[in-house]
Amino acid sequence: MKFDLLIINGKLIDPAFGFSKKGDIGIKDGKIEKIYAPGKLTPKVISTFPKESILDANGAVVTPGLVDIHVHLREPGREDEETVVSGCESAAAGGFTSLCCMPNTQPAIDNQETVKFVTSLAENADCRVYCIGAITKNREGKELSEIGDLVKAGIVAISDDGDYVQNPDLMRRALEYARMFDLPVITHAEDEFLAAGGVMNESFQSTKLGMPGTPAVAEEIAVIRDIKLAGLTDSRLHVAHVSTVGGVEAIRRGKAEGVKVTAEAAPHHFTLTDDLIAERFDTNLRVNPPLRTEADRQAIIEGLIDGTIDCIATDHAPHTEEEKDTVFDEAPPGIIGLETSLGLAITELVGKGYLSLPDMLAKMSANPAHIMGLTSNKLQEGEIADLTIFNPDAAWIVKEKKFKSKCKNSPFVERKLKGKILVTIMNGRVTFRAK
Ligand SMILES: [Zn+2]
Ligand SMILES: [Zn+2]
């Protein structure tokens, strides 16, 4: 037997099937050619393979490649912040083999040409890239995009992320159109009138700091409206970055009522609260939706545990040092997240006993892939070899210098995390290897 790559001694976890077993994997022509039970490949047989083709995963987990369905790649328009290629390098370093990019670029991804431009840039990149098209032309919230054309060009969802589709009738029509293509509509749930001018969560902390706040109800109302519209139109709604008690409750209720609603949470929302802003005044704590209270953080974790929140997505939003190097209320909201996501999920969710490792992995691979209708890769012979190898017990410290993203805007720099990506493999090719 000849392989391009042989992974030995790994603990194989496929969250979609719930299995966890030891084994060796032979990869050939981008596919999982053979999975051997432990001991089937003797050291003598292994020694016949060329050394450079052997990956020893002893002590590590081998799992289907991670999938991030909420990434801002910034190209076209802001290549100084990120490019498709640099964003994909960052994704590979975070263990991701597929990502979906949001359409708030310049120009917006609201036409076939821009979809083709982004996908062509991604052809040889270190991660698979799927485009999300804009709901409205130029994301202005006024007129629907040519959704049919966008679907032909290969988009996997529509969203005006960064902005809420404030007009309910327009959102209703977007949901109706999307239903014809079985496309999820992703809502950035934030009533713009209630949220206007807010730079952080409206809470005790914003009052203390004298900063204008965005009330939690701005999210809750927006989520409730869109769930009602999804129910009315029998279409698929996906709630991005849910951050509030009320938002989680609304999704839980919507699901119980049979509405086709799914949701994601971002690692910073299950890790940090707005208490930290008074301590640090770090502009890397300015995100949208903002960091909320401890009660909200607990509600996110509760939602992840009971399945109300289906997946974890980073909302990777690069901003240059110059942009973030200003006073808190003038800094653009958003942080990078691709390279710290797995570490935060292991440290905060698995390490603290909220989720099992397979459940957490399902929320970072099988579930998000399912929501977006992507082929979800399995740990099976004949499947595409998209794999993430990580050591769940290895501790590491987040270092600014090590980020592959063009930007370093992370509030997690110098934080100690557990769970370290060792190797990422996409289509049988090693796209990242820890030094
Ligand atoms: Zn958003
Ligand atoms: Zn976003």
Coordinates of C-alpha atoms and ligand atoms in Angstrom, one line a residue:
M1 CA 0.0 0.0 0.0
K2 CA 1.3 3.5 -0.9
F3 CA 0.1 6.7 0.7
D4 CA 0.9 10.4 0.2
L5 CA 0.5 10.7 4.0
L6 CA 0.2 8.3 6.8
I7 CA -1.2 9.5 10.2
I8 CA -0.3 7.1 13.0
N9 CA -1.3 6.7 16.6
G10 CA -4.1 9.2 16.5
K11 CA -7.3 9.2 18.6
L12 CA -10.0 9.5 15.9
I13 CA -13.1 11.4 16.8
D14 CA -16.0 11.9 14.3
P15 CA -18.5 14.0 16.2
A16 CA -21.2 13.4 13.6
F17 CA -21.1 9.7 14.3
G18 CA -20.1 9.9 17.9
F19 CA -17.2 7.5 17.6
S20 CA -13.9 7.8 19.2
K21 CA -11.2 5.2 18.6
K22 CA -7.5 4.7 18.0
G23 CA -6.3 4.1 14.5
D24 CA -4.0 4.9 11.7
I25 CA -5.1 6.8 8.5
G26 CA -3.6 6.4 5.0
I27 CA -4.3 9.4 2.7
K28 CA -3.9 9.2 -1.0
D29 CA -5.0 11.6 -3.8
G30 CA -6.7 13.9 -1.3
K31 CA -8.8 11.1 0.1
I32 CA -8.9 8.9 3.1
E33 CA -7.8 5.7 1.4
K34 CA -7.6 3.4 4.4
I35 CA -8.3 3.4 8.2
Y36 CA -6.4 0.8 10.1
A37 CA -7.4 -0.5 13.6
P38 CA -4.6 -0.2 16.2
G39 CA -1.8 -2.7 15.7
K40 CA -2.8 -3.6 12.1
L41 CA 0.1 -1.6 10.9
T42 CA 3.1 -3.0 12.7
P43 CA 6.2 -0.8 13.3
K44 CA 7.9 -2.9 10.6
V45 CA 5.3 -2.1 8.0
I46 CA 5.3 1.6 9.1
S47 CA 9.1 1.7 8.6
T48 CA 8.6 0.9 4.9
F49 CA 6.9 4.2 4.4
P50 CA 9.1 7.3 3.6
K51 CA 9.7 9.2 6.8
E52 CA 8.5 12.5 5.5
S53 CA 5.1 11.0 4.7
I54 CA 4.5 9.8 8.3
L55 CA 2.7 12.1 10.8
D56 CA 2.8 10.8 14.4
A57 CA -0.3 11.9 16.1
N58 CA 0.5 10.2 19.4
G59 CA -1.5 11.9 22.3
A60 CA -3.5 13.9 19.7
V61 CA -7.0 13.9 18.4
V62 CA -7.7 13.5 14.6
T63 CA -11.0 14.9 13.6
P64 CA -12.8 16.1 10.5
G65 CA -11.6 19.6 9.5
L66 CA -13.2 22.5 11.4
V67 CA -15.7 24.7 9.7
D68 CA -16.2 28.4 10.4
I69 CA -19.4 29.9 8.9
H70 CA -18.8 33.5 9.9
V71 CA -15.5 35.1 8.6
H72 CA -14.7 38.5 7.3
L73 CA -12.0 38.2 4.7
R74 CA -11.9 41.9 3.7
E75 CA -11.1 41.3 0.1
P76 CA -12.0 43.0 -2.2
G77 CA -11.5 46.5 -0.7
R78 CA -9.5 46.3 2.5
E79 CA -6.6 44.1 1.5
D80 CA -4.5 46.0 4.2
E81 CA -6.7 44.3 6.8
E82 CA -6.9 40.8 5.3
T83 CA -6.8 39.1 2.0
V84 CA -8.5 35.8 0.9
V85 CA -5.1 34.1 1.0
S86 CA -4.0 35.6 4.4
G87 CA -7.4 34.8 5.9
C88 CA -7.2 31.3 4.7
E89 CA -3.7 30.9 6.3
S90 CA -5.1 32.1 9.5
A91 CA -8.0 29.7 9.2
A92 CA -5.6 26.8 8.6
A93 CA -3.6 27.7 11.6
G94 CA -6.8 27.6 13.6
G95 CA -7.6 24.1 12.4
F96 CA -10.2 25.1 9.8
T97 CA -10.5 23.5 6.4
S98 CA -13.7 25.3 5.3
L99 CA -15.0 28.8 5.9
C100 CA -17.9 31.0 4.7
C101 CA -17.0 34.6 4.1
M102 CA -19.4 37.5 4.8
P103 CA -20.4 39.9 2.0
N104 CA -19.5 43.2 3.6
T105 CA -16.6 43.9 1.3
Q106 CA -16.0 46.8 -1.1
P107 CA -17.7 46.2 -3.4
A108 CA -20.2 44.0 -1.5
I109 CA -20.6 40.4 -2.5
D110 CA -24.0 41.2 -4.1
N111 CA -23.2 40.2 -7.7
Q112 CA -21.8 37.2 -9.6
E113 CA -18.5 38.9 -10.5
T114 CA -17.5 39.5 -6.9
V115 CA -18.4 35.9 -6.0
K116 CA -16.3 34.6 -8.8
F117 CA -13.5 37.0 -7.9
V118 CA -13.3 35.8 -4.3
T119 CA -13.6 32.1 -5.2
S120 CA -10.9 32.4 -7.8
L121 CA -8.6 33.9 -5.2
A122 CA -9.4 31.0 -2.9
E123 CA -8.6 28.4 -5.5
N124 CA -5.0 27.7 -4.2
A125 CA -5.5 29.0 -0.7
D126 CA -5.1 27.0 2.5
C127 CA -8.8 26.7 3.2
R128 CA -12.0 26.1 1.2
V129 CA -13.9 29.3 0.9
Y130 CA -17.7 29.6 0.4
C131 CA -19.3 33.0 -0.3
I132 CA -22.3 34.4 1.5
G133 CA -24.1 36.8 -0.7
A134 CA -25.7 40.1 0.4
I135 CA -29.4 40.1 1.0
T136 CA -29.8 43.6 -0.4
K137 CA -27.9 45.5 -3.1
N138 CA -24.8 47.1 -1.7
R139 CA -26.1 46.0 1.7
E140 CA -28.1 49.2 1.8
G141 CA -31.3 47.5 3.1
K142 CA -33.3 49.0 0.3
E143 CA -33.6 46.5 -2.6
L144 CA -33.1 42.8 -2.8
S145 CA -29.9 41.5 -4.5
E146 CA -30.3 39.2 -7.6
I147 CA -30.5 36.2 -5.3
G148 CA -31.0 33.7 -8.1
D149 CA -27.9 34.9 -9.9
L150 CA -25.9 34.7 -6.7
V151 CA -27.0 31.1 -6.2
K152 CA -25.9 30.3 -9.7
A153 CA -22.5 31.7 -8.8
G154 CA -22.3 29.4 -5.8
I155 CA -23.2 31.3 -2.7
V156 CA -24.3 29.2 0.3
A157 CA -26.4 31.7 2.2
I158 CA -27.4 35.3 2.2
S159 CA -26.8 38.0 4.9
D160 CA -26.3 41.7 5.3
D161 CA -24.1 41.0 8.3
G162 CA -22.9 44.2 9.9
D163 CA -26.4 45.5 9.5
Y164 CA -29.9 44.4 10.3
V165 CA -32.4 44.3 7.5
Q166 CA -34.5 46.9 9.2
N167 CA -37.5 46.8 6.8
P168 CA -39.6 43.8 7.9
D169 CA -41.3 43.5 4.5
L170 CA -38.0 43.3 2.7
M171 CA -36.8 40.6 5.1
R172 CA -40.0 38.7 4.5
R173 CA -39.4 38.8 0.8
A174 CA -35.7 37.8 1.3
L175 CA -36.8 34.8 3.3
E176 CA -39.4 33.8 0.6
Y177 CA -36.8 34.0 -2.2
A178 CA -34.2 32.1 -0.1
R179 CA -36.7 29.4 0.5
M180 CA -36.9 28.7 -3.2
F181 CA -33.2 27.7 -3.1
D182 CA -33.3 26.2 0.3
L183 CA -30.8 28.9 1.3
P184 CA -30.4 30.0 5.0
V185 CA -30.8 33.7 5.6
I186 CA -28.3 34.9 8.3
T187 CA -29.5 37.7 10.4
H188 CA -27.2 40.2 12.2
A189 CA -30.0 40.7 14.8
E190 CA -29.8 44.3 16.0
D191 CA -32.5 46.8 15.8
E192 CA -30.6 49.8 14.5
F193 CA -32.8 52.4 16.2
L194 CA -32.4 50.9 19.6
A195 CA -28.7 50.2 19.1
A196 CA -27.9 53.6 17.6
G197 CA -24.8 55.2 19.1
G198 CA -24.0 52.4 21.4
V199 CA -20.4 51.5 21.7
M200 CA -20.7 48.8 24.4
N201 CA -23.4 46.9 26.2
E202 CA -26.0 49.0 28.0
S203 CA -25.5 48.0 31.6
F204 CA -24.2 49.0 35.0
Q205 CA -20.8 49.1 33.3
S206 CA -21.7 51.5 30.5
T207 CA -23.4 53.8 33.1
K208 CA -20.3 53.7 35.3
L209 CA -18.0 54.4 32.4
G210 CA -20.4 57.1 30.9
M211 CA -20.4 55.4 27.5
P212 CA -23.5 55.0 25.3
G213 CA -24.7 51.5 25.4
T214 CA -26.6 49.1 23.1
P215 CA -29.4 47.5 25.1
A216 CA -29.8 43.7 25.0
V217 CA -33.4 44.2 23.9
A218 CA -32.1 45.5 20.5
E219 CA -31.0 42.0 19.8
E220 CA -34.0 40.3 21.4
I221 CA -36.5 42.2 19.4
A222 CA -34.6 41.7 16.2
V223 CA -34.4 37.9 16.8
I224 CA -38.0 37.6 17.6
R225 CA -39.1 39.5 14.5
D226 CA -37.0 37.4 12.2
I227 CA -38.1 34.1 13.8
K228 CA -41.7 35.2 13.3
L229 CA -41.0 36.0 9.7
A230 CA -39.2 32.6 9.2
G231 CA -42.2 30.9 10.7
L232 CA -44.6 32.8 8.4
T233 CA -42.6 32.0 5.3
D234 CA -41.5 28.5 6.4
S235 CA -37.9 29.4 5.5
R236 CA -34.5 28.9 7.1
L237 CA -33.2 31.5 9.5
H238 CA -29.7 31.5 11.0
V239 CA -29.0 33.9 13.9
A240 CA -25.4 35.1 13.9
H241 CA -23.5 35.7 17.0
V242 CA -26.3 35.6 19.6
S243 CA -25.2 37.4 22.7
T244 CA -28.1 37.9 25.1
V245 CA -30.3 36.0 27.5
G246 CA -33.4 37.2 25.5
G247 CA -31.9 36.2 22.2
V248 CA -31.1 32.7 23.3
E249 CA -34.6 32.4 24.9
A250 CA -36.3 33.5 21.6
I251 CA -34.4 31.0 19.6
R252 CA -35.2 28.2 22.1
R253 CA -38.9 29.1 21.8
G254 CA -38.7 29.4 18.0
K255 CA -37.2 25.9 17.8
A256 CA -39.9 24.5 20.2
E257 CA -42.5 26.0 17.9
G258 CA -41.0 24.2 14.9
V259 CA -39.5 27.2 13.2
K260 CA -36.5 26.4 11.1
V261 CA -34.1 28.5 13.1
T262 CA -30.4 27.8 13.9
A263 CA -27.9 29.9 15.8
E264 CA -24.2 30.4 16.4
A265 CA -22.2 31.9 19.3
A266 CA -18.8 33.5 19.0
P267 CA -16.0 32.4 21.4
H268 CA -15.6 35.9 22.9
H269 CA -19.3 35.9 23.9
F270 CA -18.9 32.7 25.9
T271 CA -15.6 33.8 27.4
L272 CA -15.7 37.5 28.2
T273 CA -18.0 40.0 29.8
D274 CA -18.3 43.8 29.8
D275 CA -16.8 44.0 33.2
L276 CA -13.4 43.7 31.5
I277 CA -13.8 47.0 29.7
A278 CA -13.5 49.1 32.8
E279 CA -10.4 47.1 33.8
R280 CA -8.6 47.3 30.5
F281 CA -10.1 50.0 28.2
D282 CA -8.7 47.8 25.4
T283 CA -10.3 48.7 22.0
N284 CA -10.0 45.0 21.3
L285 CA -12.9 44.5 23.7
R286 CA -15.1 46.5 21.3
V287 CA -17.1 44.0 19.3
N288 CA -20.6 44.0 17.7
P289 CA -22.7 42.7 19.3
P290 CA -20.9 43.9 22.4
L291 CA -19.6 41.9 25.3
R292 CA -22.5 41.5 27.6
T293 CA -23.0 40.6 31.3
E294 CA -22.2 37.4 33.2
A295 CA -25.9 36.4 33.0
D296 CA -25.8 36.7 29.2
R297 CA -22.5 34.7 29.1
Q298 CA -24.1 32.0 31.2
A299 CA -27.2 31.9 28.9
I300 CA -24.9 31.4 25.8
I301 CA -23.2 28.5 27.5
E302 CA -26.7 27.1 28.5
G303 CA -27.8 27.5 24.9
L304 CA -24.7 25.6 23.7
I305 CA -25.3 22.8 26.2
D306 CA -29.0 22.3 25.4
G307 CA -28.6 22.6 21.6
T308 CA -30.4 26.0 21.2
I309 CA -27.1 27.3 19.8
D310 CA -26.1 24.8 17.1
C311 CA -22.6 26.0 16.4
I312 CA -19.6 28.1 17.2
A313 CA -18.5 30.7 14.7
T314 CA -15.7 33.2 15.1
D315 CA -16.9 36.4 13.4
H316 CA -13.2 36.9 12.5
A317 CA -13.1 40.6 11.9
P318 CA -9.6 42.0 11.2
H319 CA -8.8 45.7 11.8
T320 CA -5.4 47.2 11.5
E321 CA -3.4 48.5 14.5
E322 CA -3.9 52.1 13.3
E323 CA -7.6 51.7 13.3
K324 CA -7.8 50.2 16.8
D325 CA -5.2 52.6 18.2
T326 CA -7.7 55.2 19.3
V327 CA -10.2 55.8 22.1
F328 CA -12.7 53.1 22.9
D329 CA -15.7 54.7 21.3
E330 CA -14.0 55.6 18.1
A331 CA -12.4 52.1 17.4
P332 CA -14.1 50.0 14.8
P333 CA -15.9 47.0 16.4
G334 CA -14.5 43.5 15.8
I335 CA -11.7 41.1 16.7
I336 CA -9.8 38.3 14.9
G337 CA -10.8 34.9 16.0
L338 CA -9.8 32.1 13.7
E339 CA -6.6 31.1 15.5
T340 CA -7.9 31.2 19.1
S341 CA -11.3 29.6 18.5
L342 CA -10.5 25.9 19.2
G343 CA -8.3 26.8 22.2
L344 CA -11.1 29.0 23.7
A345 CA -13.7 26.3 23.1
I346 CA -11.6 23.6 24.8
T347 CA -10.5 25.9 27.7
E348 CA -13.9 27.4 28.4
L349 CA -16.4 24.8 27.4
V350 CA -14.7 21.4 27.6
G351 CA -12.2 22.2 30.3
K352 CA -15.0 23.6 32.5
G353 CA -17.2 20.5 32.0
Y354 CA -20.0 22.2 29.9
L355 CA -19.5 20.2 26.8
S356 CA -17.9 16.9 25.9
L357 CA -15.0 17.0 23.4
P358 CA -17.1 15.3 20.6
D359 CA -20.1 17.7 21.3
M360 CA -17.8 20.7 21.1
L361 CA -16.3 19.4 17.9
A362 CA -19.7 18.9 16.4
K363 CA -20.4 22.6 17.0
M364 CA -17.3 23.4 15.1
S365 CA -17.6 21.1 12.1
A366 CA -20.6 18.9 11.4
N367 CA -23.3 21.3 12.6
P368 CA -22.1 24.4 10.9
A369 CA -21.5 22.4 7.7
H370 CA -25.0 21.1 7.9
I371 CA -26.5 24.5 8.4
M372 CA -24.7 25.8 5.3
G373 CA -25.4 22.7 3.2
L374 CA -21.7 22.0 2.8
T375 CA -20.6 18.4 2.3
S376 CA -19.6 17.4 5.8
N377 CA -16.5 15.3 5.8
K378 CA -16.5 12.1 7.7
L379 CA -13.7 10.0 9.1
Q380 CA -14.4 7.2 6.7
E381 CA -12.5 5.5 3.9
G382 CA -13.3 7.2 0.6
E383 CA -14.0 10.6 2.1
I384 CA -12.1 13.8 1.3
A385 CA -9.1 14.1 3.6
D386 CA -10.0 17.3 5.4
L387 CA -8.6 16.7 8.9
T388 CA -7.6 18.7 12.0
I389 CA -5.1 17.2 14.4
F390 CA -4.8 18.8 17.8
N391 CA -3.6 18.1 21.3
P392 CA -6.5 18.7 23.7
D393 CA -4.2 18.8 26.7
A394 CA -1.4 20.9 25.4
A395 CA -1.3 24.4 27.0
W396 CA -0.1 27.4 25.0
I397 CA 0.1 31.2 25.3
V398 CA -1.5 33.3 22.6
K399 CA 1.3 35.4 21.0
E400 CA 0.6 38.4 18.8
K401 CA 3.7 37.7 16.7
K402 CA 2.4 34.2 15.8
F403 CA -0.9 35.3 14.2
K404 CA -1.1 34.4 10.6
S405 CA -3.9 36.9 10.1
K406 CA -2.7 40.3 8.7
C407 CA -4.2 41.9 11.8
K408 CA -3.5 41.3 15.5
N409 CA -6.6 42.7 17.1
S410 CA -7.3 40.1 19.7
P411 CA -8.2 40.6 23.3
F412 CA -6.7 37.1 24.0
V413 CA -3.1 38.0 23.5
E414 CA -1.0 36.5 26.3
R415 CA -3.9 34.4 27.5
K416 CA -3.1 30.8 28.4
L417 CA -5.2 28.3 26.5
K418 CA -5.6 24.6 26.4
G419 CA -5.9 22.7 23.2
K420 CA -3.3 23.3 20.5
I421 CA -3.6 22.7 16.7
L422 CA -0.8 20.6 15.5
V423 CA -1.6 19.9 11.9
T424 CA -4.3 20.9 9.5
I425 CA -4.9 18.9 6.3
M426 CA -7.1 20.0 3.5
N427 CA -7.8 17.8 0.6
G428 CA -4.9 15.6 1.6
R429 CA -2.5 18.6 1.7
V430 CA -0.9 19.8 4.9
T431 CA -2.0 23.5 5.2
F432 CA -0.6 24.1 8.7
R433 CA 1.9 22.4 10.9
A434 CA 2.8 23.8 14.4
K435 CA 6.5 24.5 14.9
Ligands
ZN1 ZN -22.7 40.7 12.6
ZN2 ZN -19.7 39.5 11.3

